[in-house]
Coordinates of C-alpha atoms (C1' of nucleotides) in Angstrom, one line a residue:
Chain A
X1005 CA -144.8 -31.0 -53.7
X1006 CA -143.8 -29.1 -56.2
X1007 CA -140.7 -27.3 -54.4
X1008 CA -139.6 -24.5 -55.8
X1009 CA -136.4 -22.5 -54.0
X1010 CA -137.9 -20.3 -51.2
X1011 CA -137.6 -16.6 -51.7
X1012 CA -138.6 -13.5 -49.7
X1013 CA -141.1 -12.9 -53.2
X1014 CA -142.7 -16.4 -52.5
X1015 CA -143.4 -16.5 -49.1
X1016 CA -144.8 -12.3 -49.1
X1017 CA -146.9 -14.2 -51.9
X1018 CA -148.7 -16.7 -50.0
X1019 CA -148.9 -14.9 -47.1
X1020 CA -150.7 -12.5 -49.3
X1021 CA -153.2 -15.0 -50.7
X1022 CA -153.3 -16.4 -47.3
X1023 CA -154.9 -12.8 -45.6
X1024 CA -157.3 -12.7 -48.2
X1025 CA -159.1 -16.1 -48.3
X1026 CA -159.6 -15.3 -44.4
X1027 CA -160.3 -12.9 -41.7
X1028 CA -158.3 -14.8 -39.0
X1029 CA -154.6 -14.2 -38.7
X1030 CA -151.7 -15.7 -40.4
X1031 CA -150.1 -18.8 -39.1
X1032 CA -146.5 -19.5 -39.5
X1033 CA -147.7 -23.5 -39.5
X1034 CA -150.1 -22.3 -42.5
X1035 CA -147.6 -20.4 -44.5
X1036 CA -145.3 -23.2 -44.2
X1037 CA -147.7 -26.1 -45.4
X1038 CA -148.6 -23.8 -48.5
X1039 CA -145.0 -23.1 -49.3
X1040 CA -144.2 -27.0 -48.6
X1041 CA -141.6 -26.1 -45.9
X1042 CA -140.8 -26.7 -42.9
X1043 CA -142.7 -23.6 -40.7
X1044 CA -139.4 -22.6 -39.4
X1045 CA -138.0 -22.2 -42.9
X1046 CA -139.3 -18.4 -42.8
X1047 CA -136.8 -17.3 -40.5
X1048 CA -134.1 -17.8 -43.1
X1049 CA -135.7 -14.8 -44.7
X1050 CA -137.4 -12.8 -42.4
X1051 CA -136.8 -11.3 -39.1
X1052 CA -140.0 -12.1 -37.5
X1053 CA -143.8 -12.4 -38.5
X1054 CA -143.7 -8.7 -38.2
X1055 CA -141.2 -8.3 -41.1
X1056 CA -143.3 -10.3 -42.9
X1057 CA -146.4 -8.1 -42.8
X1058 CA -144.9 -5.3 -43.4
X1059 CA -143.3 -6.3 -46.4
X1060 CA -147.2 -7.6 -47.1
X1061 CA -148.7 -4.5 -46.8
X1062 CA -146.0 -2.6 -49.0
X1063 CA -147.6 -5.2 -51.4
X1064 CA -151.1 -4.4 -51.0
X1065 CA -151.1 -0.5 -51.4
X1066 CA -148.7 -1.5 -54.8
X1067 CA -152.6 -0.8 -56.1
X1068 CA -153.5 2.2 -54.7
X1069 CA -151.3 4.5 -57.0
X1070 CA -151.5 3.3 -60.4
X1071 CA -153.2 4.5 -63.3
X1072 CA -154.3 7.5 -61.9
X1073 CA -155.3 10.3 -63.6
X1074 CA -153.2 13.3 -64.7
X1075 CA -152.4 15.1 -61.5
X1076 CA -154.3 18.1 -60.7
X1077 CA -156.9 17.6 -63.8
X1078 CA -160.2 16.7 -61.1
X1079 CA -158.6 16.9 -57.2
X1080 CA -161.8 15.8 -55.8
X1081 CA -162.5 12.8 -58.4
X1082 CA -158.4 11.9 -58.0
X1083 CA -158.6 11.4 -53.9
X1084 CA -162.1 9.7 -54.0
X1085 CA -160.3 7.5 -56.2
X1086 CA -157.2 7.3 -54.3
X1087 CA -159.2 6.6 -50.6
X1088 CA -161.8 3.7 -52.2
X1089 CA -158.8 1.8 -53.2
X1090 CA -156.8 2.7 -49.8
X1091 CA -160.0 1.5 -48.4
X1092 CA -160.8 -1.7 -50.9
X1093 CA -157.0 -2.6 -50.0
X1094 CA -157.7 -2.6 -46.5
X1095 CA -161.1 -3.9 -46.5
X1096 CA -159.9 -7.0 -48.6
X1097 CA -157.6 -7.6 -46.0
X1098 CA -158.4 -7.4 -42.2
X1099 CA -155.1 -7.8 -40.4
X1100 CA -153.4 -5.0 -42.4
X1101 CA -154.8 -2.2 -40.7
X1102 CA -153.4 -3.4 -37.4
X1103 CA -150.1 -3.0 -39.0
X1104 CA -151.0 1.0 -40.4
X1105 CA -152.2 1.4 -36.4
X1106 CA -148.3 1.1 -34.9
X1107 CA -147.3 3.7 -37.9
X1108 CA -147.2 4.4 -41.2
X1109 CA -145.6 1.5 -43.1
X1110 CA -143.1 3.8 -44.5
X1111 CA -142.8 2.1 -47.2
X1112 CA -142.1 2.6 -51.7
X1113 CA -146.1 2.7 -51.8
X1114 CA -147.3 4.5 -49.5
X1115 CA -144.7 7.5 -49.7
X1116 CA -146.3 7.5 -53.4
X1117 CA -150.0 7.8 -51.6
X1118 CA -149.2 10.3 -49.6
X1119 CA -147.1 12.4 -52.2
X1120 CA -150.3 11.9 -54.5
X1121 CA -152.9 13.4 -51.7
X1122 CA -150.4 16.2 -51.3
X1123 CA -150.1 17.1 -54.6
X1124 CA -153.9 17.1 -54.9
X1125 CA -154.4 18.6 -52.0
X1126 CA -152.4 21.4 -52.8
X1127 CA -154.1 21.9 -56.3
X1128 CA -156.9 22.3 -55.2
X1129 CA -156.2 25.1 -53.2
X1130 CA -155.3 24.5 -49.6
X1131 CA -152.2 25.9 -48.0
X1132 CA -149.4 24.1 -46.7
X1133 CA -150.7 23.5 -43.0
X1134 CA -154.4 22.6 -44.0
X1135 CA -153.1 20.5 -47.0
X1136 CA -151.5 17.9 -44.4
X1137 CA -154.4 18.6 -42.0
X1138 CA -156.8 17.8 -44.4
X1139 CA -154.5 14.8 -45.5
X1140 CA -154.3 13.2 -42.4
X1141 CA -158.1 13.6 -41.9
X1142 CA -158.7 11.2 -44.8
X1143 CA -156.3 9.0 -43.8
X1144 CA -157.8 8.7 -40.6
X1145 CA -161.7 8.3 -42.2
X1146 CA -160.3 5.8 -44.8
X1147 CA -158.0 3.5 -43.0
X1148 CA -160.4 4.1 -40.0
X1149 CA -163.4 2.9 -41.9
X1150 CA -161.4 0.0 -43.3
X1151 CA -160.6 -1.5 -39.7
X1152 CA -164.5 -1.3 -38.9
X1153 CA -166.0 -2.9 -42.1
X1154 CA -163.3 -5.4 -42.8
X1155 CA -164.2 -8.2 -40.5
X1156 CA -168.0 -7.6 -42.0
X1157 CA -166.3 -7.4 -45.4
X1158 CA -165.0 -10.8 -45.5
X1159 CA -168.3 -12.3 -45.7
X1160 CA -170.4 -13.8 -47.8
X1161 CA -172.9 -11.0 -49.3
X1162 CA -175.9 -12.6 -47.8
X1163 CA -174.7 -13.5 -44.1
X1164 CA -173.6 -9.6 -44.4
X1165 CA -177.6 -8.5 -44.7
X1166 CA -178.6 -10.7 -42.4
X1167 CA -176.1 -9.5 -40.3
X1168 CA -177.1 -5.9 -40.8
X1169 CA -180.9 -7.1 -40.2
X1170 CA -179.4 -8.4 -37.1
X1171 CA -178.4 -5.1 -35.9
X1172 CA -181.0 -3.2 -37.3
X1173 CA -183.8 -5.3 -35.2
X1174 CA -181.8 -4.7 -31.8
X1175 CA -182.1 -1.1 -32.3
X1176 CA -186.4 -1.7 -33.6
X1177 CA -186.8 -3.7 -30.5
X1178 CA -185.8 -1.2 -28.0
X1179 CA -188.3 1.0 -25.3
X1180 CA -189.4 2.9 -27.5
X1181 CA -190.0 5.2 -24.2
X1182 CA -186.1 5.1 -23.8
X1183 CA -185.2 4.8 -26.9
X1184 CA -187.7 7.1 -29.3
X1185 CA -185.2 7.8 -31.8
X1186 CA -183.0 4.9 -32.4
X1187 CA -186.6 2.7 -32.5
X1188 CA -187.9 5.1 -35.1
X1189 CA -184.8 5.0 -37.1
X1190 CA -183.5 1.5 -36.9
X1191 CA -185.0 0.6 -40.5
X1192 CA -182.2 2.8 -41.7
X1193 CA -179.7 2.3 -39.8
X1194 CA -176.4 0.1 -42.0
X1195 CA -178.8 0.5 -45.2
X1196 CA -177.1 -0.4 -48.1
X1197 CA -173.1 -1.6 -48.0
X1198 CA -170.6 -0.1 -46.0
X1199 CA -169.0 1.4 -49.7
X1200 CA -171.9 3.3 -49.9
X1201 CA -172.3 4.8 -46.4
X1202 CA -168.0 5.5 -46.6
X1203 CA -168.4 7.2 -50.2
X1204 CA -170.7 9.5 -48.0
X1205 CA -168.4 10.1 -45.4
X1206 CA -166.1 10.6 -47.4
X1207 CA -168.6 13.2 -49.5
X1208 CA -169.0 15.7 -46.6
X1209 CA -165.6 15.2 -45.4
X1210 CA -164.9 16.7 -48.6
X1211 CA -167.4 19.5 -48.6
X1212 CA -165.6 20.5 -45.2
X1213 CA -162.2 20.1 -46.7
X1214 CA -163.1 22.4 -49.9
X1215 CA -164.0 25.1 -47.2
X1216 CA -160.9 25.6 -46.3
X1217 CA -160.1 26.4 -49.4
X1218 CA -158.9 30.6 -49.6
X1219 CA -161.7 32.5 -51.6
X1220 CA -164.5 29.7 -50.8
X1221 CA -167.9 30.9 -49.7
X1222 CA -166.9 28.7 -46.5
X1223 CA -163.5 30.2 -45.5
X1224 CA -163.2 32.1 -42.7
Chain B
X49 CA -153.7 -12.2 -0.5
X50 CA -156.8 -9.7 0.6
X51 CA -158.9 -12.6 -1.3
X52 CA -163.0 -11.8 -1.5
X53 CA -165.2 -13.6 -3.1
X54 CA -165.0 -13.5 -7.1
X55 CA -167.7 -11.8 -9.0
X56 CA -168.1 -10.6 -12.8
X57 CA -168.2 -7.1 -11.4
X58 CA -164.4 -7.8 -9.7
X59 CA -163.1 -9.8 -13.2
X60 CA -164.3 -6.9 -15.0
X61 CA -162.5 -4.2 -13.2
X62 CA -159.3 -6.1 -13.0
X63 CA -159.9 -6.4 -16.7
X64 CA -160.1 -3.0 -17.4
X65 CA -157.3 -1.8 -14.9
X66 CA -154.9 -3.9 -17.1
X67 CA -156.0 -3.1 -20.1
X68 CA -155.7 0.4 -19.5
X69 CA -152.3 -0.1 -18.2
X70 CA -150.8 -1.3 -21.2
X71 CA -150.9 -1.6 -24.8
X72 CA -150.8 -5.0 -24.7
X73 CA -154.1 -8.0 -24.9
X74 CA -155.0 -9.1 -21.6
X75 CA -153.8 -12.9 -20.5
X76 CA -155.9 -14.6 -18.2
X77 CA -152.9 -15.6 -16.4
X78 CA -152.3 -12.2 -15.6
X79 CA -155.8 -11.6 -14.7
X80 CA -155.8 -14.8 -12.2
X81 CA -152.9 -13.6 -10.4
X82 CA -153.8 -9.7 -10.1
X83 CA -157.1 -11.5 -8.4
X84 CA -155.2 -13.7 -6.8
X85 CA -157.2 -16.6 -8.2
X86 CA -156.3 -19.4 -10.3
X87 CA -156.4 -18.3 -14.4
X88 CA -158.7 -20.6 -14.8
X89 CA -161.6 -19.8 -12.5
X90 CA -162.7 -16.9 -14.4
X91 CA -164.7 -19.4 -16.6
X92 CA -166.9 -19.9 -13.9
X93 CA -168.1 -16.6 -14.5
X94 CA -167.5 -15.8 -18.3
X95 CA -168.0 -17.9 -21.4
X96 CA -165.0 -17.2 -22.8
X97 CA -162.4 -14.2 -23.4
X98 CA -164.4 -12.4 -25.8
X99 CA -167.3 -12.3 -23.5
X100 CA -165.2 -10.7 -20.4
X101 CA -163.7 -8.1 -23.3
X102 CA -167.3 -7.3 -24.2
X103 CA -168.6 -6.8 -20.9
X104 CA -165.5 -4.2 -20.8
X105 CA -166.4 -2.3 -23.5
X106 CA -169.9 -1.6 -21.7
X107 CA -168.3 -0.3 -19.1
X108 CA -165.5 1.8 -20.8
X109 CA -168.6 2.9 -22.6
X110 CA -170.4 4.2 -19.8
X111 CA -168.6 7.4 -19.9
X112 CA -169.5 8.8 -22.9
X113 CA -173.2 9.5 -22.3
X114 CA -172.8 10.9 -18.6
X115 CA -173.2 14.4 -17.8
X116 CA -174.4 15.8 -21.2
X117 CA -176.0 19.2 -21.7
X118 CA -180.0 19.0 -22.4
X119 CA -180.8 17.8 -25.9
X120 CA -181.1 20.0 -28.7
X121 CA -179.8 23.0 -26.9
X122 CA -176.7 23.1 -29.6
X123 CA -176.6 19.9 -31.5
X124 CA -173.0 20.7 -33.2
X125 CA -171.3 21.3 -29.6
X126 CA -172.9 17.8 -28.0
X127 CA -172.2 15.6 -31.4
X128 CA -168.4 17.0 -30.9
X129 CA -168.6 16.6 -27.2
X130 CA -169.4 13.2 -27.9
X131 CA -167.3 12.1 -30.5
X132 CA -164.6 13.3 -28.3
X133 CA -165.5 10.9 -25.4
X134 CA -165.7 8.0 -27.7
X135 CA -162.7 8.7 -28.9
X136 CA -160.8 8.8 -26.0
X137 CA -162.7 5.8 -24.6
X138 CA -161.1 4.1 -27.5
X139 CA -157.5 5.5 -27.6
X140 CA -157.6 5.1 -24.0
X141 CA -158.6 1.3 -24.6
X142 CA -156.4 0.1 -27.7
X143 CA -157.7 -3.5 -27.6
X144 CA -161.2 -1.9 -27.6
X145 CA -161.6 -0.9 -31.1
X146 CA -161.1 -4.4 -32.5
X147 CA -163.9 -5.6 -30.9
X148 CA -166.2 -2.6 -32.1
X149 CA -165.1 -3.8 -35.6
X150 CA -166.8 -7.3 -35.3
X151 CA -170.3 -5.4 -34.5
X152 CA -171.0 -3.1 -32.5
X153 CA -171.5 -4.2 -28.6
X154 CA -175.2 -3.7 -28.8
X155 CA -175.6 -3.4 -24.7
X156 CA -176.7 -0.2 -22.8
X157 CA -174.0 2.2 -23.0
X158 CA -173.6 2.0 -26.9
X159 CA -177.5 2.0 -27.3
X160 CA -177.6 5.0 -25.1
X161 CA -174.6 6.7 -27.5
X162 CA -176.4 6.0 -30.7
X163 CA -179.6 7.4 -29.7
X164 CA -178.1 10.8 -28.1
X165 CA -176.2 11.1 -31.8
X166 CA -179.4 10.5 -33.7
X167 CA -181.9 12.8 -31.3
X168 CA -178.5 15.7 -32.1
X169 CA -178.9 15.1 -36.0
X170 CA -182.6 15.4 -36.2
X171 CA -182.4 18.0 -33.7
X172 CA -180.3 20.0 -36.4
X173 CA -182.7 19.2 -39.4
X174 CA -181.6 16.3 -41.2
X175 CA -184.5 13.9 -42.6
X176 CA -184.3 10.4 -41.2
X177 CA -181.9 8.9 -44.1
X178 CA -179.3 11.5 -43.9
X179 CA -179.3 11.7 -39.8
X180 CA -178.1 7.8 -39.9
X181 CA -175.7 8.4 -42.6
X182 CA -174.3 11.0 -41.1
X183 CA -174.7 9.1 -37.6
X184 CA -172.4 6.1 -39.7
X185 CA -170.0 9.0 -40.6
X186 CA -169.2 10.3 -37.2
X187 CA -168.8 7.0 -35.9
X188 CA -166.5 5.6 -38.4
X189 CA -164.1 8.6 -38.2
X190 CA -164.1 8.9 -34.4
X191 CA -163.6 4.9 -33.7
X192 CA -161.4 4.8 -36.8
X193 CA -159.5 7.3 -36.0
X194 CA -158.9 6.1 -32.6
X195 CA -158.3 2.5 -34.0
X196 CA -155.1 4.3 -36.1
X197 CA -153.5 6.8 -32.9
X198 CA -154.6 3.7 -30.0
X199 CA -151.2 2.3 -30.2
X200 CA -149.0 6.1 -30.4
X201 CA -151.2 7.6 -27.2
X202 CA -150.3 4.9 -24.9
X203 CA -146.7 6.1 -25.1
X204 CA -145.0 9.0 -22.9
X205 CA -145.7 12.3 -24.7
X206 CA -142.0 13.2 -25.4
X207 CA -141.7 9.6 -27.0
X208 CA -144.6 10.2 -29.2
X209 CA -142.9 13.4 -30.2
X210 CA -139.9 11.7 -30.9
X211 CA -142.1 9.2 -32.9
X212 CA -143.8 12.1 -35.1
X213 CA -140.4 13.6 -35.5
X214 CA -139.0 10.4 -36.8
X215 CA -141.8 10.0 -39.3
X216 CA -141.5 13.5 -40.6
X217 CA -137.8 13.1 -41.1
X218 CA -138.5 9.8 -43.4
X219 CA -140.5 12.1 -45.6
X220 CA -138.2 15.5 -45.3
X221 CA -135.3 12.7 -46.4
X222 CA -137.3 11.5 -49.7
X223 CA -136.1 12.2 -53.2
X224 CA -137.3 15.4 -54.0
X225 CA -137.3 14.8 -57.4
X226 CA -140.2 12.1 -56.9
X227 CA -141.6 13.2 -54.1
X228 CA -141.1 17.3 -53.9
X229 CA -144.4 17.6 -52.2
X230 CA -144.0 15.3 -49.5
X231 CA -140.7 16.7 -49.2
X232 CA -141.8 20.2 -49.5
X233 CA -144.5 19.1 -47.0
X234 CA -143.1 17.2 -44.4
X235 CA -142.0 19.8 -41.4
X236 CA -146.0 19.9 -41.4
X237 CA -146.9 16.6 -41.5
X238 CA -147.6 15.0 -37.8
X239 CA -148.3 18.3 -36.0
X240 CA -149.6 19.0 -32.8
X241 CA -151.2 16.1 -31.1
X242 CA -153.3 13.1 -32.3
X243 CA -156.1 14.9 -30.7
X244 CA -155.9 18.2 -32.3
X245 CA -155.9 16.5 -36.0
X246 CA -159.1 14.5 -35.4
X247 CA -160.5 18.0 -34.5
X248 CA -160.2 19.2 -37.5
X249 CA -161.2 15.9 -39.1
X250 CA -164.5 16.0 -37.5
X251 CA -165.3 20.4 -37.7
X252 CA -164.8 19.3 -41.7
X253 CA -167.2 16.6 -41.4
X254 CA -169.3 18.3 -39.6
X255 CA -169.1 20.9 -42.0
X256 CA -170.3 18.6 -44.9
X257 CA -173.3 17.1 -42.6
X258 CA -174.4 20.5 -42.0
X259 CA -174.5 21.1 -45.7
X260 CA -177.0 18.0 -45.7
X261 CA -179.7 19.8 -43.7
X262 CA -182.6 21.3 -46.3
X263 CA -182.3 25.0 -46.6
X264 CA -178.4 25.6 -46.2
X265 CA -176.3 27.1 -48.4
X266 CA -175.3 23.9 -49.7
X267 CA -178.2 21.6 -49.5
X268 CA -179.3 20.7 -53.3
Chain C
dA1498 C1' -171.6 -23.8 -6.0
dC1499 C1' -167.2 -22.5 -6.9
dC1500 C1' -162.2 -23.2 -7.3
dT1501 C1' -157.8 -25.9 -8.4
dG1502 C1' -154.5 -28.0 -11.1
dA1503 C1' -153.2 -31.0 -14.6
dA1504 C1' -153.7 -31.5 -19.3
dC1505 C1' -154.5 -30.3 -24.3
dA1506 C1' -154.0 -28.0 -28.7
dC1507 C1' -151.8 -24.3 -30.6
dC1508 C1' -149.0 -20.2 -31.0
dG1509 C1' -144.1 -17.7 -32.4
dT1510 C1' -139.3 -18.3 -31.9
dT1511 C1' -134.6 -20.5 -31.0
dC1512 C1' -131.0 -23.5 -32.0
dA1513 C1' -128.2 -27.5 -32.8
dA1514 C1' -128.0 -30.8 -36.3
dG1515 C1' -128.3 -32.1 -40.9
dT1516 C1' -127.5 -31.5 -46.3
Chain D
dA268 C1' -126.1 -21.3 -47.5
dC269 C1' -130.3 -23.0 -46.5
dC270 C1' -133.6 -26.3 -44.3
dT271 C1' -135.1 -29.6 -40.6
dG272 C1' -136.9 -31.0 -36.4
dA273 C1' -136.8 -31.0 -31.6
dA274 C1' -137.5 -27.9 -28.0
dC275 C1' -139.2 -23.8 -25.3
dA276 C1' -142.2 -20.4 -23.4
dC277 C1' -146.7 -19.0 -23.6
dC278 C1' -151.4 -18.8 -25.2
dG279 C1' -157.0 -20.0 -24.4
dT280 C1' -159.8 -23.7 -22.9
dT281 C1' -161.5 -28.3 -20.9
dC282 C1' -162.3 -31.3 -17.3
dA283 C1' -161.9 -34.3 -13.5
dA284 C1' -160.9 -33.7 -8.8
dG285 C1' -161.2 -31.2 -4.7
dT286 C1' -163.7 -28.2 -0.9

DNA sequence: ACCTGAACACCGTTCAAGT
DNA sequence: ACCTGAACACCGTTCAAGT
């Protein structure tokens, strides 16, 4: 109804509303009936639905850098920051990960992630080679973590417990002759939200990290 | 041609065969013709599509579990032989990791995983809580990190290492006025093989977990 | 009891025709 | 220069009809 002229900034827009108000995947149908256009209209402005993600996921990770604080004042505090909004990012929208899977986007944003990590990386200590090792490693626990709790994510908060009592209860109801541990455990098992369990991950990742640091009581 | 009788034990080998073929999600048109059956007569055996892929994971799981020294004989060296099974199962299996993401499969093979994981972390001290935290750790790097190199792995090794070069060169090329670490960085960035990087991933984890058990170094 | 084949609703994409 | 609308190839799934 109200047409306005159709822009590559419009259509990454609703495509970007779109991924977020649900966990199923983008339809070219969908995008057209918010935009009020023909479906067919996108390919006046895009290559192909992949172009189109893409340029959504440049987007998304436009959050994931700013405001930050001072580089190198707290290294640990600045890429726990940096990681829960890579993850929030990715968590708030399912599909993108699938994108981050086929490579890295390449993209304005996340060359200003990645320089980020670096530079923290390197403050805190490491050297060159286990800087990038230990940047890829929380890449692969952030992004990674994202792909698992995103469909669960999307959720209403309550359906999400129930679900995780769900899961919880298989485990409970196993042999406990088979199964000894898992039955004993189960009650913990998914406790709390999957933010909480990743900030731990994401805590002893770290520990392990700052042990490679030259002159910690860890290094070799 | 050599028709036999159709069962869900033929569906889901054929099923698996493919998928481990190629990168690509299974058709059912492909399906009926490697069985030499009509694409539809596989619903007289499975609900739908997402029931054959689950009844695949099961059995892609199956090898993770075989075969494992005795429990508690050296928790760190099982929890890493493990991880590394799952993870191949996984990068092996690309279209596998987005089913693990909408819950976990909950039949045999993963029960079997999750309770060898938990037995290893109480084995090495950790209370109850901090054994199924850590247990949510290890999982979300290893299937996480599987999720992200899935897609790279299935390809020739001389075309992934064309692929690696390709991505450091789009960082060695950045401005290195806003981006002199990256730039500085980047001839390190992408070495050695997927593999080797989730190695050092999980030994850092690990590292962190094992600061977790009471009476380390690092235990508060 | 199991399989076939036509049919349906829905994808992404192409392309000639409109303005 | 940009959009429309018909068309195409290809999905998963249903269902009446065959054996």
């Amino acid at each position: 109804m109200a047409r306005a002229r159709l822009t590559r900034e419009l259509i990454v827009e609703a495509a970007a509303t779109l991924l977020t108000e649900s966990t199923d995947d983008i339809t070219l149908a969908q995008l057209g009936e918010v935009l009020g256009v023909d479906p067919t209209a996108f390919y006046r402005h895009f290559r192909d639905k992949d172009a189109l993600m893409r340029a959504v996921s440049d987007r998304i990770l436009s959050a994931v850098t700013v405001d930050l604080p001072p580089p190198a004042s707290d290294w640990r505090a600045t890429v726990v920051e940096i990681c829960r909004r890579l993850r929030a990012a990715h968590v708030g929208n399912p599909r993108l990960a699938e994108l981050v899977r086929s490579g890295p986007p390449l993209n304005r944003n996340e060359f200003d992630l990645t320089e980020r990590l670096l530079v923290e990386l390197r403050a805190a200590g490491l050297k060159p080679k286990a800087a990038t090792m230990a940047y890829h490693a929380l890449i692969e626990l952030t992004v990674g973590s994202a792909a698992i709790d995103a469909a669960l994510a999307a959720e209403p908060p309550d359906a999400r417990r129930q679900t995780y009592e769900r899961w919880r209860s298989a485990y409970r109801l196993l042999d406990p002759a088979e199964y000894p541990t898992s039955v004993r455990l189960a009650g913990q098992l998914y406790q709390g939200d999957a933010e909480q369990r990743f900030q731990f991950a994401l805590d002893c990742l770290l520990d392990g990290i700052a042990g490679h640091v030259p002159g910690s009581a860890r290094s070799t």
